[in-house]
PDB file of C-alpha atoms in Angstrom:
ATOM      1  CA  MET T   1       3.848 -16.380  19.852  1.00 56.00           C
ATOM      2  CA  GLU T   2       1.457 -18.728  21.621  1.00 60.00           C
ATOM      3  CA  ILE T   3      -1.045 -15.937  22.199  1.00 65.00           C
ATOM      4  CA  LEU T   4      -1.258 -15.352  18.425  1.00 60.00           C
ATOM      5  CA  THR T   5      -2.360 -18.945  17.829  1.00 66.00           C
ATOM      6  CA  GLN T   6      -5.299 -18.413  20.198  1.00 69.00           C
ATOM      7  CA  LEU T   7      -6.704 -15.450  18.255  1.00 71.00           C
ATOM      8  CA  THR T   8     -10.030 -15.780  16.429  1.00 74.00           C
ATOM      9  CA  PHE T   9     -10.237 -15.102  12.686  1.00 70.00           C
ATOM     10  CA  LEU T  10     -11.763 -11.679  13.365  1.00 75.00           C
ATOM     11  CA  GLU T  11      -9.023 -10.735  15.828  1.00 80.00           C
ATOM     12  CA  ARG T  12      -6.355 -11.807  13.331  1.00 81.00           C
ATOM     13  CA  GLY T  13      -7.992  -9.686  10.655  1.00 80.00           C
ATOM     14  CA  ILE T  14      -8.210  -6.626  12.915  1.00 84.00           C
ATOM     15  CA  ILE T  15      -4.556  -6.897  14.010  1.00 85.00           C
ATOM     16  CA  ALA T  16      -3.450  -7.274  10.390  1.00 85.00           C
ATOM     17  CA  GLY T  17      -5.615  -4.312   9.398  1.00 85.00           C
ATOM     18  CA  ILE T  18      -4.200  -2.079  12.142  1.00 88.00           C
ATOM     19  CA  LEU T  19      -0.641  -2.837  11.011  1.00 88.00           C
ATOM     20  CA  ILE T  20      -1.536  -2.115   7.396  1.00 88.00           C
ATOM     21  CA  GLY T  21      -3.427   1.070   8.293  1.00 88.00           C
ATOM     22  CA  PHE T  22      -0.335   2.341  10.102  1.00 89.00           C
ATOM     23  CA  ILE T  23       2.295   1.584   7.474  1.00 88.00           C
ATOM     24  CA  SER T  24       0.466   2.266   4.180  1.00 87.00           C
ATOM     25  CA  PRO T  25       0.040   6.052   4.762  1.00 88.00           C
ATOM     26  CA  LEU T  26       3.725   6.335   5.675  1.00 88.00           C
ATOM     27  CA  ILE T  27       4.714   5.103   2.232  1.00 87.00           C
ATOM     28  CA  GLY T  28       1.837   7.042   0.676  1.00 86.00           C
ATOM     29  CA  ALA T  29       3.185  10.327   2.060  1.00 87.00           C
ATOM     30  CA  PHE T  30       6.573   9.807   0.405  1.00 86.00           C
ATOM     31  CA  LEU T  31       4.919   8.693  -2.841  1.00 84.00           C
ATOM     32  CA  LEU T  32       2.739  11.818  -2.784  1.00 84.00           C
ATOM     33  CA  VAL T  33       5.742  14.118  -2.472  1.00 82.00           C
ATOM     34  CA  ARG T  34       7.538  12.249  -5.269  1.00 78.00           C
ATOM     35  CA  ARG T  35       4.367  12.253  -7.425  1.00 77.00           C
ATOM     36  CA  MET T  36       4.584   8.464  -7.792  1.00 74.00           C
ATOM     37  CA  THR T  37       1.350   7.234  -6.182  1.00 72.00           C
ATOM     38  CA  ILE T  38       0.361   5.458  -9.415  1.00 74.00           C
ATOM     39  CA  ILE T  39       3.262   3.033  -8.962  1.00 77.00           C
ATOM     40  CA  THR T  40       1.146   1.053  -6.487  1.00 78.00           C
ATOM     41  CA  GLU T  41      -1.256   0.108  -9.285  1.00 75.00           C
ATOM     42  CA  GLY T  42       1.496  -1.393 -11.416  1.00 77.00           C
ATOM     43  CA  LEU T  43       3.084  -3.289  -8.537  1.00 81.00           C
ATOM     44  CA  SER T  44      -0.227  -4.625  -7.249  1.00 82.00           C
ATOM     45  CA  HIS T  45      -0.863  -6.327 -10.593  1.00 81.00           C
ATOM     46  CA  ILE T  46       2.594  -7.877 -10.798  1.00 85.00           C
ATOM     47  CA  THR T  47       2.072  -9.037  -7.200  1.00 85.00           C
ATOM     48  CA  LEU T  48      -1.081 -10.813  -8.391  1.00 84.00           C
ATOM     49  CA  THR T  49       1.135 -12.641 -10.879  1.00 86.00           C
ATOM     50  CA  GLY T  50       3.287 -13.813  -7.977  1.00 86.00           C
ATOM     51  CA  ILE T  51       0.220 -14.948  -6.051  1.00 86.00           C
ATOM     52  CA  THR T  52      -1.093 -16.980  -8.998  1.00 85.00           C
ATOM     53  CA  ALA T  53       2.359 -18.493  -9.535  1.00 85.00           C
ATOM     54  CA  GLY T  54       2.475 -19.459  -5.846  1.00 83.00           C
ATOM     55  CA  VAL T  55      -0.991 -21.017  -5.981  1.00 82.00           C
ATOM     56  CA  LEU T  56      -0.034 -23.053  -9.055  1.00 82.00           C
ATOM     57  CA  MET T  57       3.150 -24.217  -7.334  1.00 81.00           C
ATOM     58  CA  THR T  58       1.239 -25.446  -4.292  1.00 79.00           C
ATOM     59  CA  GLN T  59      -1.221 -27.309  -6.532  1.00 76.00           C
ATOM     60  CA  SER T  60       1.242 -28.943  -8.910  1.00 75.00           C
ATOM     61  CA  VAL T  61       4.474 -29.489  -6.960  1.00 69.00           C
ATOM     62  CA  ALA T  62       4.198 -31.478  -3.729  1.00 65.00           C
ATOM     63  CA  ILE T  63       7.317 -29.990  -2.162  1.00 68.00           C
ATOM     64  CA  PHE T  64       5.773 -26.513  -2.375  1.00 64.00           C
ATOM     65  CA  GLY T  65       2.435 -27.598  -0.935  1.00 63.00           C
ATOM     66  CA  ALA T  66       2.943 -25.715   2.339  1.00 68.00           C
ATOM     67  CA  VAL T  67       4.313 -22.508   0.771  1.00 73.00           C
ATOM     68  CA  ASN T  68       2.180 -19.440   1.452  1.00 77.00           C
ATOM     69  CA  PRO T  69       1.451 -17.645  -1.876  1.00 81.00           C
ATOM     70  CA  LEU T  70       2.030 -14.331  -0.083  1.00 79.00           C
ATOM     71  CA  TYR T  71       5.767 -15.046  -0.200  1.00 82.00           C
ATOM     72  CA  THR T  72       5.804 -15.556  -3.959  1.00 85.00           C
ATOM     73  CA  GLY T  73       3.700 -12.414  -4.241  1.00 84.00           C
ATOM     74  CA  LEU T  74       6.377 -10.534  -2.271  1.00 83.00           C
ATOM     75  CA  LEU T  75       9.141 -11.858  -4.540  1.00 86.00           C
ATOM     76  CA  PHE T  76       7.311 -10.746  -7.678  1.00 86.00           C
ATOM     77  CA  SER T  77       6.513  -7.387  -6.074  1.00 84.00           C
ATOM     78  CA  LEU T  78      10.191  -6.861  -5.248  1.00 85.00           C
ATOM     79  CA  GLY T  79      11.177  -7.877  -8.769  1.00 85.00           C
ATOM     80  CA  GLY T  80       8.529  -5.610 -10.273  1.00 83.00           C
ATOM     81  CA  SER T  81       9.608  -2.605  -8.202  1.00 80.00           C
ATOM     82  CA  LEU T  82      13.226  -3.048  -9.274  1.00 80.00           C
ATOM     83  CA  LEU T  83      12.170  -3.511 -12.903  1.00 83.00           C
ATOM     84  CA  ILE T  84      10.141  -0.287 -12.770  1.00 79.00           C
ATOM     85  CA  GLU T  85      13.181   1.543 -11.457  1.00 75.00           C
ATOM     86  CA  ARG T  86      15.269   0.074 -14.279  1.00 79.00           C
ATOM     87  CA  LEU T  87      12.685   1.010 -16.930  1.00 79.00           C
ATOM     88  CA  ARG T  88      12.592   4.570 -15.587  1.00 75.00           C
ATOM     89  CA  GLN T  89      16.320   4.750 -16.269  1.00 75.00           C
ATOM     90  CA  ILE T  90      15.917   3.294 -19.762  1.00 78.00           C
ATOM     91  CA  TYR T  91      13.068   5.677 -20.617  1.00 74.00           C
ATOM     92  CA  LYS T  92      14.757   8.629 -18.956  1.00 71.00           C
ATOM     93  CA  TYR T  93      12.581  11.251 -20.649  1.00 66.00           C
ATOM     94  CA  PHE T  94       9.411   9.148 -20.572  1.00 67.00           C
ATOM     95  CA  GLU T  95       9.569   7.680 -17.059  1.00 64.00           C
ATOM     96  CA  GLU T  96       5.785   7.357 -16.842  1.00 69.00           C
ATOM     97  CA  LEU T  97       5.940   4.511 -19.379  1.00 75.00           C
ATOM     98  CA  ALA T  98       7.505   2.163 -16.808  1.00 76.00           C
ATOM     99  CA  ILE T  99       4.347   1.698 -14.752  1.00 77.00           C
ATOM    100  CA  PRO T 100       1.855   0.850 -17.555  1.00 79.00           C
ATOM    101  CA  ILE T 101       4.409  -1.592 -18.980  1.00 80.00           C
ATOM    102  CA  ILE T 102       4.606  -3.475 -15.675  1.00 79.00           C
ATOM    103  CA  LEU T 103       0.857  -3.176 -15.112  1.00 79.00           C
ATOM    104  CA  SER T 104       0.063  -4.634 -18.540  1.00 82.00           C
ATOM    105  CA  ALA T 105       2.533  -7.474 -18.079  1.00 82.00           C
ATOM    106  CA  GLY T 106       1.108  -8.229 -14.639  1.00 82.00           C
ATOM    107  CA  ILE T 107      -2.490  -8.384 -15.865  1.00 81.00           C
ATOM    108  CA  GLY T 108      -1.609 -10.559 -18.864  1.00 85.00           C
ATOM    109  CA  LEU T 109       0.489 -13.052 -16.890  1.00 84.00           C
ATOM    110  CA  SER T 110      -2.061 -13.200 -14.056  1.00 82.00           C
ATOM    111  CA  ALA T 111      -4.921 -13.973 -16.443  1.00 81.00           C
ATOM    112  CA  LEU T 112      -2.843 -16.685 -18.090  1.00 84.00           C
ATOM    113  CA  LEU T 113      -1.816 -18.354 -14.826  1.00 82.00           C
ATOM    114  CA  ILE T 114      -5.303 -18.131 -13.315  1.00 79.00           C
ATOM    115  CA  SER T 115      -6.653 -20.050 -16.318  1.00 80.00           C
ATOM    116  CA  PHE T 116      -4.316 -22.943 -15.410  1.00 79.00           C
ATOM    117  CA  SER T 117      -5.322 -22.950 -11.745  1.00 75.00           C
ATOM    118  CA  ASN T 118      -7.854 -25.255 -10.110  1.00 75.00           C
ATOM    119  CA  SER T 119      -8.695 -22.707  -7.413  1.00 68.00           C
ATOM    120  CA  SER T 120     -12.270 -21.595  -6.879  1.00 67.00           C
ATOM    121  CA  TYR T 121     -13.725 -18.228  -7.801  1.00 65.00           C
ATOM    122  CA  THR T 122     -14.033 -17.416  -4.088  1.00 69.00           C
ATOM    123  CA  GLU T 123     -10.311 -17.812  -3.460  1.00 71.00           C
ATOM    124  CA  TRP T 124      -9.394 -15.418  -6.282  1.00 74.00           C
ATOM    125  CA  TYR T 125     -12.123 -13.010  -5.199  1.00 75.00           C
ATOM    126  CA  ASN T 126     -10.575 -12.884  -1.710  1.00 76.00           C
ATOM    127  CA  TYR T 127      -7.143 -12.121  -3.142  1.00 77.00           C
ATOM    128  CA  LEU T 128      -8.536  -9.413  -5.424  1.00 78.00           C
ATOM    129  CA  PHE T 129     -10.783  -7.639  -2.931  1.00 78.00           C
ATOM    130  CA  GLY T 130      -9.605  -8.802   0.500  1.00 75.00           C
ATOM    131  CA  SER T 131     -11.248 -10.847   3.249  1.00 75.00           C
ATOM    132  CA  ILE T 132     -10.567 -10.735   6.982  1.00 75.00           C
ATOM    133  CA  VAL T 133     -12.009 -14.206   7.522  1.00 74.00           C
ATOM    134  CA  THR T 134      -9.226 -15.760   5.440  1.00 75.00           C
ATOM    135  CA  VAL T 135      -6.308 -14.233   7.394  1.00 80.00           C
ATOM    136  CA  THR T 136      -4.454 -17.245   8.826  1.00 79.00           C
ATOM    137  CA  ILE T 137      -1.811 -17.295  11.541  1.00 84.00           C
ATOM    138  CA  SER T 138       0.784 -17.762   8.777  1.00 82.00           C
ATOM    139  CA  ASP T 139      -0.541 -14.639   7.034  1.00 81.00           C
ATOM    140  CA  LEU T 140      -0.350 -12.721  10.318  1.00 84.00           C
ATOM    141  CA  TYR T 141       3.296 -13.728  10.787  1.00 84.00           C
ATOM    142  CA  PHE T 142       4.015 -12.579   7.231  1.00 84.00           C
ATOM    143  CA  ILE T 143       2.225  -9.242   7.679  1.00 84.00           C
ATOM    144  CA  GLY T 144       3.889  -8.640  11.049  1.00 85.00           C
ATOM    145  CA  GLY T 145       7.351  -9.533   9.742  1.00 86.00           C
ATOM    146  CA  THR T 146       7.138  -7.375   6.617  1.00 86.00           C
ATOM    147  CA  GLY T 147       5.618  -4.549   8.661  1.00 86.00           C
ATOM    148  CA  ILE T 148       8.493  -4.576  11.156  1.00 88.00           C
ATOM    149  CA  VAL T 149      11.033  -4.537   8.321  1.00 87.00           C
ATOM    150  CA  ALA T 150       9.239  -1.631   6.592  1.00 87.00           C
ATOM    151  CA  ILE T 151       9.007   0.469   9.774  1.00 88.00           C
ATOM    152  CA  GLY T 152      12.642  -0.280  10.596  1.00 89.00           C
ATOM    153  CA  LEU T 153      13.833   0.836   7.145  1.00 86.00           C
ATOM    154  CA  ILE T 154      11.772   4.033   7.301  1.00 86.00           C
ATOM    155  CA  GLY T 155      13.146   4.818  10.754  1.00 86.00           C
ATOM    156  CA  LEU T 156      16.762   4.190   9.759  1.00 88.00           C
ATOM    157  CA  PHE T 157      16.651   6.137   6.492  1.00 83.00           C
ATOM    158  CA  TYR T 158      13.943   8.714   7.249  1.00 84.00           C
ATOM    159  CA  LYS T 159      16.129  11.789   6.668  1.00 85.00           C
ATOM    160  CA  GLU T 160      17.619  10.398   3.464  1.00 81.00           C
ATOM    161  CA  LEU T 161      14.216   9.390   2.081  1.00 81.00           C
ATOM    162  CA  LEU T 162      12.860  12.822   2.974  1.00 81.00           C
ATOM    163  CA  SER T 163      15.789  14.520   1.277  1.00 83.00           C
ATOM    164  CA  ILE T 164      15.527  12.688  -2.054  1.00 78.00           C
ATOM    165  CA  SER T 165      11.735  13.087  -2.037  1.00 76.00           C
ATOM    166  CA  PHE T 166      11.800  16.879  -1.759  1.00 77.00           C
ATOM    167  CA  ASP T 167      15.023  17.743  -3.589  1.00 73.00           C
ATOM    168  CA  ALA T 168      16.922  14.902  -5.263  1.00 70.00           C
ATOM    169  CA  GLU T 169      19.542  17.209  -6.771  1.00 73.00           C
ATOM    170  CA  PHE T 170      20.430  18.720  -3.405  1.00 71.00           C
ATOM    171  CA  ALA T 171      20.500  15.233  -1.857  1.00 71.00           C
ATOM    172  CA  ALA T 172      22.965  14.092  -4.530  1.00 72.00           C
ATOM    173  CA  THR T 173      25.278  17.050  -3.899  1.00 77.00           C
ATOM    174  CA  SER T 174      25.106  16.246  -0.175  1.00 75.00           C
ATOM    175  CA  GLY T 175      26.638  12.835  -0.811  1.00 75.00           C
ATOM    176  CA  ILE T 176      23.436  10.762  -0.664  1.00 75.00           C
ATOM    177  CA  SER T 177      23.345   7.879  -3.136  1.00 76.00           C
ATOM    178  CA  ILE T 178      20.145   8.441  -5.099  1.00 76.00           C
ATOM    179  CA  LYS T 179      20.355   5.040  -6.805  1.00 76.00           C
ATOM    180  CA  LYS T 180      20.673   3.148  -3.497  1.00 79.00           C
ATOM    181  CA  LEU T 181      17.866   5.143  -1.872  1.00 79.00           C
ATOM    182  CA  ASN T 182      15.573   4.546  -4.857  1.00 77.00           C
ATOM    183  CA  PHE T 183      16.387   0.839  -4.576  1.00 79.00           C
ATOM    184  CA  LEU T 184      15.506   0.943  -0.866  1.00 81.00           C
ATOM    185  CA  PHE T 185      12.309   2.841  -1.575  1.00 80.00           C
ATOM    186  CA  SER T 186      11.309   0.250  -4.168  1.00 79.00           C
ATOM    187  CA  ILE T 187      11.717  -2.442  -1.517  1.00 81.00           C
ATOM    188  CA  LEU T 188       9.512  -0.477   0.887  1.00 84.00           C
ATOM    189  CA  ILE T 189       6.732  -0.143  -1.683  1.00 82.00           C
ATOM    190  CA  ALA T 190       6.899  -3.866  -2.455  1.00 83.00           C
ATOM    191  CA  LEU T 191       6.722  -4.735   1.253  1.00 83.00           C
ATOM    192  CA  VAL T 192       3.657  -2.558   1.836  1.00 85.00           C
ATOM    193  CA  ILE T 193       1.787  -3.908  -1.185  1.00 83.00           C
ATOM    194  CA  SER T 194       2.536  -7.549  -0.386  1.00 82.00           C
ATOM    195  CA  MET T 195       1.528  -7.188   3.270  1.00 81.00           C
ATOM    196  CA  SER T 196      -1.699  -5.349   2.437  1.00 81.00           C
ATOM    197  CA  MET T 197      -3.179  -7.587  -0.233  1.00 78.00           C
ATOM    198  CA  LYS T 198      -4.720 -10.226   2.055  1.00 76.00           C
ATOM    199  CA  VAL T 199      -6.871  -7.696   3.939  1.00 78.00           C
ATOM    200  CA  VAL T 200      -7.404  -4.917   1.394  1.00 81.00           C
ATOM    201  CA  GLY T 201      -7.116  -6.924  -1.808  1.00 78.00           C
ATOM    202  CA  ILE T 202      -4.649  -6.617  -4.655  1.00 79.00           C
ATOM    203  CA  LEU T 203      -6.847  -4.364  -6.805  1.00 75.00           C
ATOM    204  CA  LEU T 204      -7.565  -1.948  -3.955  1.00 79.00           C
ATOM    205  CA  VAL T 205      -4.261  -1.699  -2.104  1.00 82.00           C
ATOM    206  CA  GLY T 206      -3.324   1.477  -3.978  1.00 81.00           C
ATOM    207  CA  ALA T 207      -6.368   3.222  -2.548  1.00 84.00           C
ATOM    208  CA  LEU T 208      -5.260   2.585   1.038  1.00 85.00           C
ATOM    209  CA  VAL T 209      -1.870   4.070   0.223  1.00 87.00           C
ATOM    210  CA  THR T 210      -3.301   7.263  -1.321  1.00 88.00           C
ATOM    211  CA  LEU T 211      -6.715   8.033   0.237  1.00 90.00           C
ATOM    212  CA  PRO T 212      -5.565   8.635   3.860  1.00 91.00           C
ATOM    213  CA  VAL T 213      -2.753  10.899   2.640  1.00 92.00           C
ATOM    214  CA  ALA T 214      -5.148  12.770   0.322  1.00 91.00           C
ATOM    215  CA  ALA T 215      -7.359  13.437   3.348  1.00 92.00           C
ATOM    216  CA  ALA T 216      -4.400  14.377   5.538  1.00 92.00           C
ATOM    217  CA  ILE T 217      -3.085  17.115   3.228  1.00 91.00           C
ATOM    218  CA  GLN T 218      -6.366  18.972   3.647  1.00 89.00           C
ATOM    219  CA  PHE T 219      -5.269  19.910   7.170  1.00 89.00           C
ATOM    220  CA  ALA T 220      -1.519  19.248   7.381  1.00 86.00           C
ATOM    221  CA  LYS T 221       0.902  22.169   7.662  1.00 86.00           C
ATOM    222  CA  SER T 222       4.084  20.098   7.392  1.00 86.00           C
ATOM    223  CA  PHE T 223       5.258  16.727   6.138  1.00 86.00           C
ATOM    224  CA  ARG T 224       5.250  15.380   9.683  1.00 88.00           C
ATOM    225  CA  HIS T 225       1.608  16.413  10.012  1.00 90.00           C
ATOM    226  CA  VAL T 226       0.877  14.525   6.781  1.00 90.00           C
ATOM    227  CA  LEU T 227       2.400  11.381   8.304  1.00 91.00           C
ATOM    228  CA  ILE T 228       0.497  11.678  11.587  1.00 91.00           C
ATOM    229  CA  LEU T 229      -2.867  12.594  10.069  1.00 92.00           C
ATOM    230  CA  GLY T 230      -2.387  10.008   7.316  1.00 92.00           C
ATOM    231  CA  ILE T 231      -1.980   7.279   9.926  1.00 92.00           C
ATOM    232  CA  ILE T 232      -5.093   8.488  11.774  1.00 93.00           C
ATOM    233  CA  PHE T 233      -7.179   8.498   8.589  1.00 94.00           C
ATOM    234  CA  GLY T 234      -5.671   5.164   7.532  1.00 91.00           C
ATOM    235  CA  GLU T 235      -6.540   3.465  10.816  1.00 92.00           C
ATOM    236  CA  ALA T 236     -10.035   4.948  10.754  1.00 93.00           C
ATOM    237  CA  ALA T 237     -10.606   3.627   7.233  1.00 92.00           C
ATOM    238  CA  VAL T 238      -9.280   0.152   8.045  1.00 90.00           C
ATOM    239  CA  ILE T 239     -11.087  -0.327  11.358  1.00 89.00           C
ATOM    240  CA  GLY T 240     -14.313   1.205  10.055  1.00 90.00           C
ATOM    241  CA  GLY T 241     -14.114  -0.914   6.906  1.00 88.00           C
ATOM    242  CA  ILE T 242     -13.391  -4.170   8.746  1.00 85.00           C
ATOM    243  CA  VAL T 243     -16.213  -3.707  11.251  1.00 85.00           C
ATOM    244  CA  SER T 244     -18.669  -2.664   8.520  1.00 87.00           C
ATOM    245  CA  SER T 245     -17.710  -5.515   6.192  1.00 83.00           C
ATOM    246  CA  TYR T 246     -18.115  -8.058   8.973  1.00 80.00           C
ATOM    247  CA  HIS T 247     -21.608  -6.882   9.914  1.00 84.00           C
ATOM    248  CA  LEU T 248     -22.749  -6.287   6.320  1.00 84.00           C
ATOM    249  CA  ASP T 249     -21.079  -9.469   4.993  1.00 81.00           C
ATOM    250  CA  VAL T 250     -19.379  -7.663   2.096  1.00 81.00           C
ATOM    251  CA  ALA T 251     -15.821  -7.591   0.711  1.00 79.00           C
ATOM    252  CA  THR T 252     -13.401  -6.208   3.304  1.00 80.00           C
ATOM    253  CA  GLY T 253     -11.169  -4.349   0.882  1.00 82.00           C
ATOM    254  CA  GLY T 254     -14.089  -2.704  -0.865  1.00 85.00           C
ATOM    255  CA  MET T 255     -15.571  -1.512   2.412  1.00 88.00           C
ATOM    256  CA  ILE T 256     -12.219  -0.151   3.624  1.00 89.00           C
ATOM    257  CA  VAL T 257     -11.878   1.854   0.420  1.00 89.00           C
ATOM    258  CA  VAL T 258     -15.461   3.135   0.639  1.00 92.00           C
ATOM    259  CA  VAL T 259     -14.855   4.319   4.211  1.00 93.00           C
ATOM    260  CA  GLY T 260     -11.601   5.920   3.041  1.00 92.00           C
ATOM    261  CA  VAL T 261     -13.434   7.779   0.266  1.00 94.00           C
ATOM    262  CA  LEU T 262     -16.083   8.974   2.735  1.00 94.00           C
ATOM    263  CA  LEU T 263     -13.359  10.221   5.077  1.00 94.00           C
ATOM    264  CA  LEU T 264     -11.724  12.078   2.181  1.00 93.00           C
ATOM    265  CA  ILE T 265     -15.034  13.680   1.186  1.00 94.00           C
ATOM    266  CA  GLY T 266     -15.616  14.620   4.825  1.00 93.00           C
ATOM    267  CA  ALA T 267     -12.124  16.127   5.099  1.00 92.00           C
ATOM    268  CA  ILE T 268     -12.648  18.229   1.957  1.00 92.00           C
ATOM    269  CA  PHE T 269     -16.043  19.401   3.233  1.00 92.00           C
ATOM    270  CA  VAL T 270     -14.697  20.321   6.684  1.00 88.00           C
ATOM    271  CA  LYS T 271     -11.743  22.166   5.129  1.00 88.00           C
ATOM    272  CA  ARG T 272     -14.058  24.205   2.922  1.00 87.00           C
ATOM    273  CA  MET T 273     -16.344  25.007   5.853  1.00 85.00           C
ATOM    274  CA  LEU T 274     -13.379  26.159   7.919  1.00 80.00           C
ATOM    275  CA  ARG T 275     -12.152  28.308   5.043  1.00 80.00           C
ATOM    276  CA  PHE T 276     -15.649  29.754   4.565  1.00 73.00           C
ATOM    277  CA  SER T 277     -15.916  30.585   8.296  1.00 75.00           C
ATOM    278  CA  SER T 278     -12.455  32.171   8.219  1.00 70.00           C
ATOM    279  CA  ASP T 279     -13.381  34.327   5.205  1.00 66.00           C
ATOM    280  CA  ARG T 280     -16.609  35.416   6.871  1.00 69.00           C
ATOM    281  CA  ALA T 281     -14.716  36.332  10.029  1.00 68.00           C
ATOM    282  CA  LYS T 282     -12.256  38.457   8.051  1.00 66.00           C
ATOM    283  CA  GLU T 283     -15.112  40.220   6.262  1.00 65.00           C
ATOM    284  CA  GLY T 284     -16.731  40.921   9.624  1.00 63.00           C
ATOM    285  CA  HIS T 285     -13.566  42.532  10.998  1.00 62.00           C
ATOM    286  CA  SER T 286     -13.139  44.642   7.891  1.00 57.00           C
TER     287      SER T 286
END
């Protein structure tokens, strides 16, 4: 632990980014299969509500002065993920309504709480769009702890998560508890969003979950390939974005997303070129 306290702000940001770049595509791959990638947008906004609540607590209640707002953000993210799951059960035939309901509530509450806060524009800007220079040792502990928990849960329940993602009905007949696995999956999504917001930013965290996976499926031939390639694209986007943002003095999260978009465009272009070359080769043989 002592070695972590000796890290510079840039080193802390890079370590946090590497952890996020590894875990986000893992969750993104499962969300892609379940066609639920949009859920990250709803949860990111309710997480912002938790952040603003935490900031207000530290400003107005002395006993909470040392509380890191990331923890309140995690609590709200967990609550929001469970509420989405509950709303999907209530609106059984209109499950897509759950996410905009949570998203709208998150935006409204966040705007209200921010108006009561004494924090500067810069602080909120960093939460919204990410900043590696603001990653503290406390943030790094939080990101590392939530990351370890997320990886552990994925490792322990990988087969079950895979089963309910591809064929929930078959998983149910096999004795797998769909309700418990959905609850677990909601926790995983909340963990990834809460750990990513300090580096990527609350408004952009969904992009880091989806863009690397979108690039990976251009080349992947199996779900395992999607996971591996997603991690590679995710790490490339994070490291490239952090280095670029530092040298260009721009928002970290925005730069990470831009690099991710460029990687996706590059992947689509390469895939089309490979397909074109393959078609030409077949025509030549015929």
